[in-house]
mmCIF file of C-alpha atoms in Angstrom:
data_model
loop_
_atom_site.group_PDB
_atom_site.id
_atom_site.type_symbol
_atom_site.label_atom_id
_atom_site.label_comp_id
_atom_site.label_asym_id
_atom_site.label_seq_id
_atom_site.Cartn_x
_atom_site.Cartn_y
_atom_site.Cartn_z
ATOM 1 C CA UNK A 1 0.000 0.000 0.000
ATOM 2 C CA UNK A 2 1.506 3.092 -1.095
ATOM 3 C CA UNK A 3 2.075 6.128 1.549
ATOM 4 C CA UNK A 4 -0.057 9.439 0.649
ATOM 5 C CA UNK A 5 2.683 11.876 -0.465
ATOM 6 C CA UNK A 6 4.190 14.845 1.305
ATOM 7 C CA UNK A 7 3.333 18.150 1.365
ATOM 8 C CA UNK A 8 5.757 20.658 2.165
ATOM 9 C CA UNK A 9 5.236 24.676 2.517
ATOM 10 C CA UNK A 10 6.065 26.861 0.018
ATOM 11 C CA UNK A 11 7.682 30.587 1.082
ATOM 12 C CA UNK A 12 4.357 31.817 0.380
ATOM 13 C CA UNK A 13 2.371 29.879 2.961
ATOM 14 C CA UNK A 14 4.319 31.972 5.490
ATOM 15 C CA UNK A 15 3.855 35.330 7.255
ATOM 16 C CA UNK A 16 6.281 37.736 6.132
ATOM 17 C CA UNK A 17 6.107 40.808 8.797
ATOM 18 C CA UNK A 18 5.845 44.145 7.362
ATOM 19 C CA UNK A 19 9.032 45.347 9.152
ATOM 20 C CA UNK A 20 11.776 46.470 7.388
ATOM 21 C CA UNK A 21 14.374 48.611 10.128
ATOM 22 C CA UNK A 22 16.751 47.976 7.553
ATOM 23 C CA UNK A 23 17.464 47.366 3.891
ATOM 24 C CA UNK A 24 19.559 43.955 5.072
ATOM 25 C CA UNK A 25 16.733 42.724 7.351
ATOM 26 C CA UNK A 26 15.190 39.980 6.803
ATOM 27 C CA UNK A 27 12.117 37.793 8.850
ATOM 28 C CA UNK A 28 9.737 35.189 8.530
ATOM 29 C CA UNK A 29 7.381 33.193 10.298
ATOM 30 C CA UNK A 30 6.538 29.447 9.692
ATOM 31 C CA UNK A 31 3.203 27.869 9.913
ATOM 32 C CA UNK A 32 1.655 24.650 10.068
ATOM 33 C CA UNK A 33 0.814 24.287 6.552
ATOM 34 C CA UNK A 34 1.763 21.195 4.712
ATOM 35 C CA UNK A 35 1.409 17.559 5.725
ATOM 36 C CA UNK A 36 4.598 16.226 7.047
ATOM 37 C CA UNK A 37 4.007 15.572 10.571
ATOM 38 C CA UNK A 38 0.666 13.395 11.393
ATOM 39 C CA UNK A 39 -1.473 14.728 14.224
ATOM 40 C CA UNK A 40 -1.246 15.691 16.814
ATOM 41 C CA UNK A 41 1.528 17.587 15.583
ATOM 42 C CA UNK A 42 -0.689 18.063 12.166
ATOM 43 C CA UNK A 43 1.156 20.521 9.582
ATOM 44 C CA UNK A 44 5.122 21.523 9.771
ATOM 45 C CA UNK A 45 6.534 20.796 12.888
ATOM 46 C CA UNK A 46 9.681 22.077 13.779
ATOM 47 C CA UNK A 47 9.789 21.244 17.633
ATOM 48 C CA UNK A 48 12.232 18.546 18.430
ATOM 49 C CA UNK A 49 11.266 17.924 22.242
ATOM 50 C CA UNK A 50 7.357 17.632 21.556
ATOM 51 C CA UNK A 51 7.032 13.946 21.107
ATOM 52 C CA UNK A 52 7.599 14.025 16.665
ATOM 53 C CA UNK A 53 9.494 11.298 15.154
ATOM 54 C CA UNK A 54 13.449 13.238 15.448
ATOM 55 C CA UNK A 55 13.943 12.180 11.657
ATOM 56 C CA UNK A 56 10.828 14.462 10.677
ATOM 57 C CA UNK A 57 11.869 17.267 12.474
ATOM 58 C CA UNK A 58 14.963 17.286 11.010
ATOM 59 C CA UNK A 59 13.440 16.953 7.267
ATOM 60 C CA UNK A 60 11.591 20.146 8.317
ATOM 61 C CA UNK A 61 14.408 22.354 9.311
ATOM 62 C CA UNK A 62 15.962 21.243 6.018
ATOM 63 C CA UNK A 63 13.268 22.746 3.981
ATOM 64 C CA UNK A 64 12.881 25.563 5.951
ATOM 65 C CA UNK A 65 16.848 26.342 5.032
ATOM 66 C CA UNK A 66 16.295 25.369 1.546
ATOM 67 C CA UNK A 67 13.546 28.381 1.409
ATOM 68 C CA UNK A 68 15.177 30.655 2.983
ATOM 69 C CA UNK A 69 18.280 30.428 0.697
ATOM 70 C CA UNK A 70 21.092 31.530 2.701
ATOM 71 C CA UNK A 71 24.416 30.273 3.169
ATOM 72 C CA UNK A 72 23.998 28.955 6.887
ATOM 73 C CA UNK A 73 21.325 26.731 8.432
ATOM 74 C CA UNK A 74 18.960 28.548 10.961
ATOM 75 C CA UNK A 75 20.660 28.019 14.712
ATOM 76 C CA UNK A 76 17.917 26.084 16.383
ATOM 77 C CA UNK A 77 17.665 26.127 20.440
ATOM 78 C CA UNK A 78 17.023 24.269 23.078
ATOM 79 C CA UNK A 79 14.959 26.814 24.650
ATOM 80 C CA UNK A 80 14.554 26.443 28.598
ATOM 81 C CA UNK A 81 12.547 29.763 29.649
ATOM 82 C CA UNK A 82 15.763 31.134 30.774
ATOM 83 C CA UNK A 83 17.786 34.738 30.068
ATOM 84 C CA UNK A 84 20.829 33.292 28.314
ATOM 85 C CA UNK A 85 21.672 34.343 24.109
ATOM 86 C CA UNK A 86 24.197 32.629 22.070
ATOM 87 C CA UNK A 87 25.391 33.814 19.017
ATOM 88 C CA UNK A 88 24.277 32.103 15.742
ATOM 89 C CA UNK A 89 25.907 29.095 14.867
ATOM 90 C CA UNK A 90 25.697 27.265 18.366
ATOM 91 C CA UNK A 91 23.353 24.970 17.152
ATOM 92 C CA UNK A 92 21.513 22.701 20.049
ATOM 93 C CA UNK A 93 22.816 25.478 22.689
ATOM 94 C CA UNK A 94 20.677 25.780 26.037
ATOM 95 C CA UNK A 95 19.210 29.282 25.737
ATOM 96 C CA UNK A 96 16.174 31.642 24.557
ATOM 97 C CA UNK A 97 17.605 34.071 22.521
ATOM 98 C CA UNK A 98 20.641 33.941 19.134
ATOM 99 C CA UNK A 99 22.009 37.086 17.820
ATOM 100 C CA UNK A 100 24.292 37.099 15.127
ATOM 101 C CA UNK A 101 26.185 40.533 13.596
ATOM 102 C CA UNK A 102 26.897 38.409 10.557
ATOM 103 C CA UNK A 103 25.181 37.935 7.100
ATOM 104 C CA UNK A 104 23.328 34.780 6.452
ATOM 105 C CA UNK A 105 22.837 33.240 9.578
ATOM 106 C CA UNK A 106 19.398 32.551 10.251
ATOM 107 C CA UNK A 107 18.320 33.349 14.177
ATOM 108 C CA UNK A 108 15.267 31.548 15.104
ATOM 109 C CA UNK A 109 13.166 30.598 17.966
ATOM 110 C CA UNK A 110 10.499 28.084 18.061
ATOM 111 C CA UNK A 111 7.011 28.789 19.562
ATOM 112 C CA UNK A 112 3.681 27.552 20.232
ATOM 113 C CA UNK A 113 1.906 30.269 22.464
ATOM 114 C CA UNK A 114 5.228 32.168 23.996
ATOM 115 C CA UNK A 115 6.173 35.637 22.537
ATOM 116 C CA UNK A 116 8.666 35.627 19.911
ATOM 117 C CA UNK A 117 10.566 39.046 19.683
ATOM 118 C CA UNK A 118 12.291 40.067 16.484
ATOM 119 C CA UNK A 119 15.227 43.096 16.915
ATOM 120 C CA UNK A 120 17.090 44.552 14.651
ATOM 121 C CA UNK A 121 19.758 47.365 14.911
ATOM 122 C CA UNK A 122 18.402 50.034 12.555
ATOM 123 C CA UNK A 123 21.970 50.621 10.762
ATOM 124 C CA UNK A 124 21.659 46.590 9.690
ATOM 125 C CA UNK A 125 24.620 45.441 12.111
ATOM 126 C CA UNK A 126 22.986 43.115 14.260
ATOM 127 C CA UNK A 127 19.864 40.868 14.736
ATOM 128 C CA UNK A 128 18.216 38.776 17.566
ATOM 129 C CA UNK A 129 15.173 36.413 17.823
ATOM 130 C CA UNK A 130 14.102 35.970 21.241
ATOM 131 C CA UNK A 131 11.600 33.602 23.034
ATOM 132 C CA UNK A 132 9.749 35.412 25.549
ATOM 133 C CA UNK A 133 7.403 32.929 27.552
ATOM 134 C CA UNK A 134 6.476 34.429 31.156
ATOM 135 C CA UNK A 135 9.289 32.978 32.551
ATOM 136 C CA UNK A 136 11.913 34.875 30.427
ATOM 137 C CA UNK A 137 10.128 37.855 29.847
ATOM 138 C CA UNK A 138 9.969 38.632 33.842
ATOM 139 C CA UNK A 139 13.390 37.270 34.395
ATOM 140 C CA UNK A 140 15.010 40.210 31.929
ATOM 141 C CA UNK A 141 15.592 37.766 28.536
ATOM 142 C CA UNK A 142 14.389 40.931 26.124
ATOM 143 C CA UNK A 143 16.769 43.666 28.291
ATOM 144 C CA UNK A 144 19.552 40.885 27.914
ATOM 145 C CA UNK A 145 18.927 40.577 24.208
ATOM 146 C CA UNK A 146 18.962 44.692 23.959
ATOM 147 C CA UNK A 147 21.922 44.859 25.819
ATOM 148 C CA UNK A 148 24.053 43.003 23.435
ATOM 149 C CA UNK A 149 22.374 44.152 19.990
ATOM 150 C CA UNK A 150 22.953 47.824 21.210
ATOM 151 C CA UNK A 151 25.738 48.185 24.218
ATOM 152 C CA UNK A 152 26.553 51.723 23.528
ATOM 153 C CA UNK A 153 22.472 52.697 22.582
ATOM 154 C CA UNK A 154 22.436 52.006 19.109
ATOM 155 C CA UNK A 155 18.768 52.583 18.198
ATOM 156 C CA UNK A 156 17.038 49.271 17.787
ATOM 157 C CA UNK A 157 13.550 47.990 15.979
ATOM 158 C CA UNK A 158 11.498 44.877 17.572
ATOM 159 C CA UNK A 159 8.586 42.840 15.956
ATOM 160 C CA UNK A 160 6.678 40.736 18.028
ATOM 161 C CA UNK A 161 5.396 37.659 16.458
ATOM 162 C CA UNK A 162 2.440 35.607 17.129
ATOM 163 C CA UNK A 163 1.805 34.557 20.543
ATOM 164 C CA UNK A 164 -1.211 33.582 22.600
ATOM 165 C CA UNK A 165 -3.538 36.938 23.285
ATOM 166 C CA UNK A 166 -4.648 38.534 26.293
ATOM 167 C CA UNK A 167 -8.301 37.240 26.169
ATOM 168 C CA UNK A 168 -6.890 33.677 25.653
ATOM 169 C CA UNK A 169 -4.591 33.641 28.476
ATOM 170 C CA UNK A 170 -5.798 33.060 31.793
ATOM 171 C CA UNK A 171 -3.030 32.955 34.730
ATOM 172 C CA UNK A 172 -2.767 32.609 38.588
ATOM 173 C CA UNK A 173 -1.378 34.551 41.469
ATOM 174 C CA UNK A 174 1.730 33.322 41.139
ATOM 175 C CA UNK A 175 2.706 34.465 37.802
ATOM 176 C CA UNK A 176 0.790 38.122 39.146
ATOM 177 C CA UNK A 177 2.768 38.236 41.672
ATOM 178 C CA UNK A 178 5.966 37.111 39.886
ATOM 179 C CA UNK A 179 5.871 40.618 38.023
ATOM 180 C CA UNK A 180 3.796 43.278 40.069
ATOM 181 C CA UNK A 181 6.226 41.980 43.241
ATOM 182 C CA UNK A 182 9.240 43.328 41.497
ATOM 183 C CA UNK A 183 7.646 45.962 39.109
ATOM 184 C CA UNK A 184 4.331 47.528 39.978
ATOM 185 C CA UNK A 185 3.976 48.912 36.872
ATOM 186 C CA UNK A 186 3.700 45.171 35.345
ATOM 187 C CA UNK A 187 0.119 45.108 36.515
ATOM 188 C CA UNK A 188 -0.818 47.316 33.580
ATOM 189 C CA UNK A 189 -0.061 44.065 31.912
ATOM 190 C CA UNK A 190 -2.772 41.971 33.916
ATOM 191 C CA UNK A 191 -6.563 42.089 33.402
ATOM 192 C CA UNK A 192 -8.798 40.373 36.085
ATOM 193 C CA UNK A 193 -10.941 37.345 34.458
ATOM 194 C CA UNK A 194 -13.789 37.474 37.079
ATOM 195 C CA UNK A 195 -12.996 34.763 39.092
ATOM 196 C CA UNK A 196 -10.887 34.421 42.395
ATOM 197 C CA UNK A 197 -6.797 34.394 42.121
ATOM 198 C CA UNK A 198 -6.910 34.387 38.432
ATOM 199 C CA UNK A 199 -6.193 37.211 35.808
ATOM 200 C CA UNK A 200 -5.613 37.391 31.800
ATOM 201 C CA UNK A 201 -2.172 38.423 30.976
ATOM 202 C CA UNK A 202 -1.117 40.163 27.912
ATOM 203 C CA UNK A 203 2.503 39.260 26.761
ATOM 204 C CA UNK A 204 3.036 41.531 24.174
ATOM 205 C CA UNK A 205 1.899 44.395 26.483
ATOM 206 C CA UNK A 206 4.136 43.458 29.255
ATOM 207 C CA UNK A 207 7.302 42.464 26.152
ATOM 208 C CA UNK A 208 6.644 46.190 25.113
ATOM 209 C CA UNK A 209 6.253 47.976 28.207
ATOM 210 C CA UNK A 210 10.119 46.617 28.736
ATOM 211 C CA UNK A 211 11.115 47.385 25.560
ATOM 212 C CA UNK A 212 10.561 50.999 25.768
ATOM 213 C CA UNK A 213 11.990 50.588 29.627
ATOM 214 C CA UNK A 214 15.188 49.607 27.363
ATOM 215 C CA UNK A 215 14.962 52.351 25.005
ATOM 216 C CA UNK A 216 13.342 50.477 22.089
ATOM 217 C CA UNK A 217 10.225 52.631 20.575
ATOM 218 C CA UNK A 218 10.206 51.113 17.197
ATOM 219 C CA UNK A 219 7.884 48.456 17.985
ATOM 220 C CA UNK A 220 5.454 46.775 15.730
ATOM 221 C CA UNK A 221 3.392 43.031 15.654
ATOM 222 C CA UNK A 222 1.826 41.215 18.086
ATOM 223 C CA UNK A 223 -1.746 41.504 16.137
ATOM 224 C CA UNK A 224 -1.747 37.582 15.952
ATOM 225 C CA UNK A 225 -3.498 35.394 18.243
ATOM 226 C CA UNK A 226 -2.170 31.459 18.236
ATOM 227 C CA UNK A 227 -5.316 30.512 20.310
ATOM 228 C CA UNK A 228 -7.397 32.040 17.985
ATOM 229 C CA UNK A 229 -5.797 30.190 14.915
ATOM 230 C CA UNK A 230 -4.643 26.805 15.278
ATOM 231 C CA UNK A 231 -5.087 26.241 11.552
ATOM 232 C CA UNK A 232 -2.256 28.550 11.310
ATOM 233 C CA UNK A 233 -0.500 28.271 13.898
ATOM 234 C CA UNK A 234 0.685 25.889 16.807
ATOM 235 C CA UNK A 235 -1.166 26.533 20.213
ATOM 236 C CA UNK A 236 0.099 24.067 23.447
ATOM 237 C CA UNK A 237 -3.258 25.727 25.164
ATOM 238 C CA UNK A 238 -5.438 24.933 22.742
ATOM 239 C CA UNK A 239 -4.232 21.780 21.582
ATOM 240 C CA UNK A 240 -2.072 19.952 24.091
ATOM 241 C CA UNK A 241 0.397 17.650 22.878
ATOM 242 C CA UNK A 242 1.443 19.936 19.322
ATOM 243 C CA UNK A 243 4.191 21.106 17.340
ATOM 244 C CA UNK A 244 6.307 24.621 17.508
ATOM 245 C CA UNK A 245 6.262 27.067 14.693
ATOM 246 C CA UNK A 246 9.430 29.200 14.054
ATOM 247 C CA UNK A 247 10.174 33.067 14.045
ATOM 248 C CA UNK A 248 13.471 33.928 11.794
ATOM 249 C CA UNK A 249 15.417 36.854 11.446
ATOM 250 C CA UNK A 250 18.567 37.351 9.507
ATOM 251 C CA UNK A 251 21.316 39.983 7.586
ATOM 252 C CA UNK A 252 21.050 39.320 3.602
ATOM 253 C CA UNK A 253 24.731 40.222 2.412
ATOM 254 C CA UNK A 254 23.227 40.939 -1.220
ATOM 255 C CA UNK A 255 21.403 44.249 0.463
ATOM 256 C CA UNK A 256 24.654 45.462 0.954
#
């Protein structure tokens, strides 16, 4: 019996951002379309610590470096909800954000709910992809990530990607009180959901609210919803057991 045949994504099934700090920018975000991974991972998984067959995964981030054309693979993570960056090329490195200052090496971060922040430095020298879940986002990951794009102030663009909304994302006292202990000003961040202890927290409010803390104003995205859209894109609280979309950023040398 023969296998039903393979579908993989074209460039065109993903979100390009309308962001362009700089000529030599360049971003993209997967989705799930195309068929390689069965459910529950359904679509284009790129997640290898979600329960997909390794060999899969790996077939994925092939194609994804065969669309994006450039002369180094993407650096994939193991992301951990920490603060630490590595630059590009440390492949399978234990962190949340890559940066790289060098053309054609894809940063990426892989998501399914968390907040993935895009920066660029606006004179083209340096990029960053950073995964901002709760965890990292209070803990300092997107000041860490400014830090080293722009030590001396450079000015600096962010997009933020798609990420579970505000209405969709219902929290307890202890992530409350994980940000309004140390910063008041976090509760801005926090809506109450009408029920005892619990509150709806809005990542890309709180992820902005510290970027202009660090000096970042040029801030655009975060209009996507990945509880709203599982067609599109991977949601761990809708779904459960699912696969992890990616967020890219790189330098194109030929922009030069």
């Amino acid at each position: 019996m023969m296998k039903d045949a393979v579908a993989l994504p074209a460039l065109g099934d993903w979100l390009i951002p309308d962001w362009q700090p700089h000529p030599s920018v360049r971003a993209c975000v997967t989705t799930r379309a195309g068929t390689l991974s069965p459910p529950p991972w359904r679509g284009f998984n790129l997640g290898a610590n979600c329960g997909d067959e390794p060999e899969r995964v790996e077939q994925a981030r092939r194609h994804v470096h065969r669309l994006l054309g450039t002369p180094h693979p993407p650096t994939w993570l193991r992301q951990v909800h920490g603060v630490a960056l590595v630059p590009a090329g440390h492949a399978d490195a234990e962190a949340d954000g890559v940066w790289t200052d060098k053309a054609g090496w894809p940063c990426a971060v892989l998501t399914a709910d968390c907040l993935p922040v895009l920066l660029a430095r606006c004179d083209g020298q340096a990029v960053a992809a950073v995964h901002a879940g709760w965890r990292g986002l209070q803990a300092g990951i997107i000041e860490r990530a400014v830090a080293q794009l722009a030590p001396d102030g450079e000015p600096l663009s962010a997009w933020l990607g798609p990420a579970i909304s505000q209405p969709c994302y219902q929290v307890g006292r202890d992530v409350y009180e994980a940000f309004v202990g140390s910063d008041p000003a976090a509760a801005a961040g926090f809506e109450p959901d009408g029920t005892p202890e619990h509150w709806h927290l809005s990542l890309t409010g709180l992820a902005g609210q510290r970027l202009e803390r660090a000096g970042v104003t040029d801030v655009s995205g975060g209009e996507q919803c990945t509880a709203s859209d599982p067609s599109r894109f991977y949601s761990y609280r809708y779904e459960g057991q699912t696969g992890r979309f990616a967020s890219l950023v790189w330098l194109d040398a030929s922009a030069d």
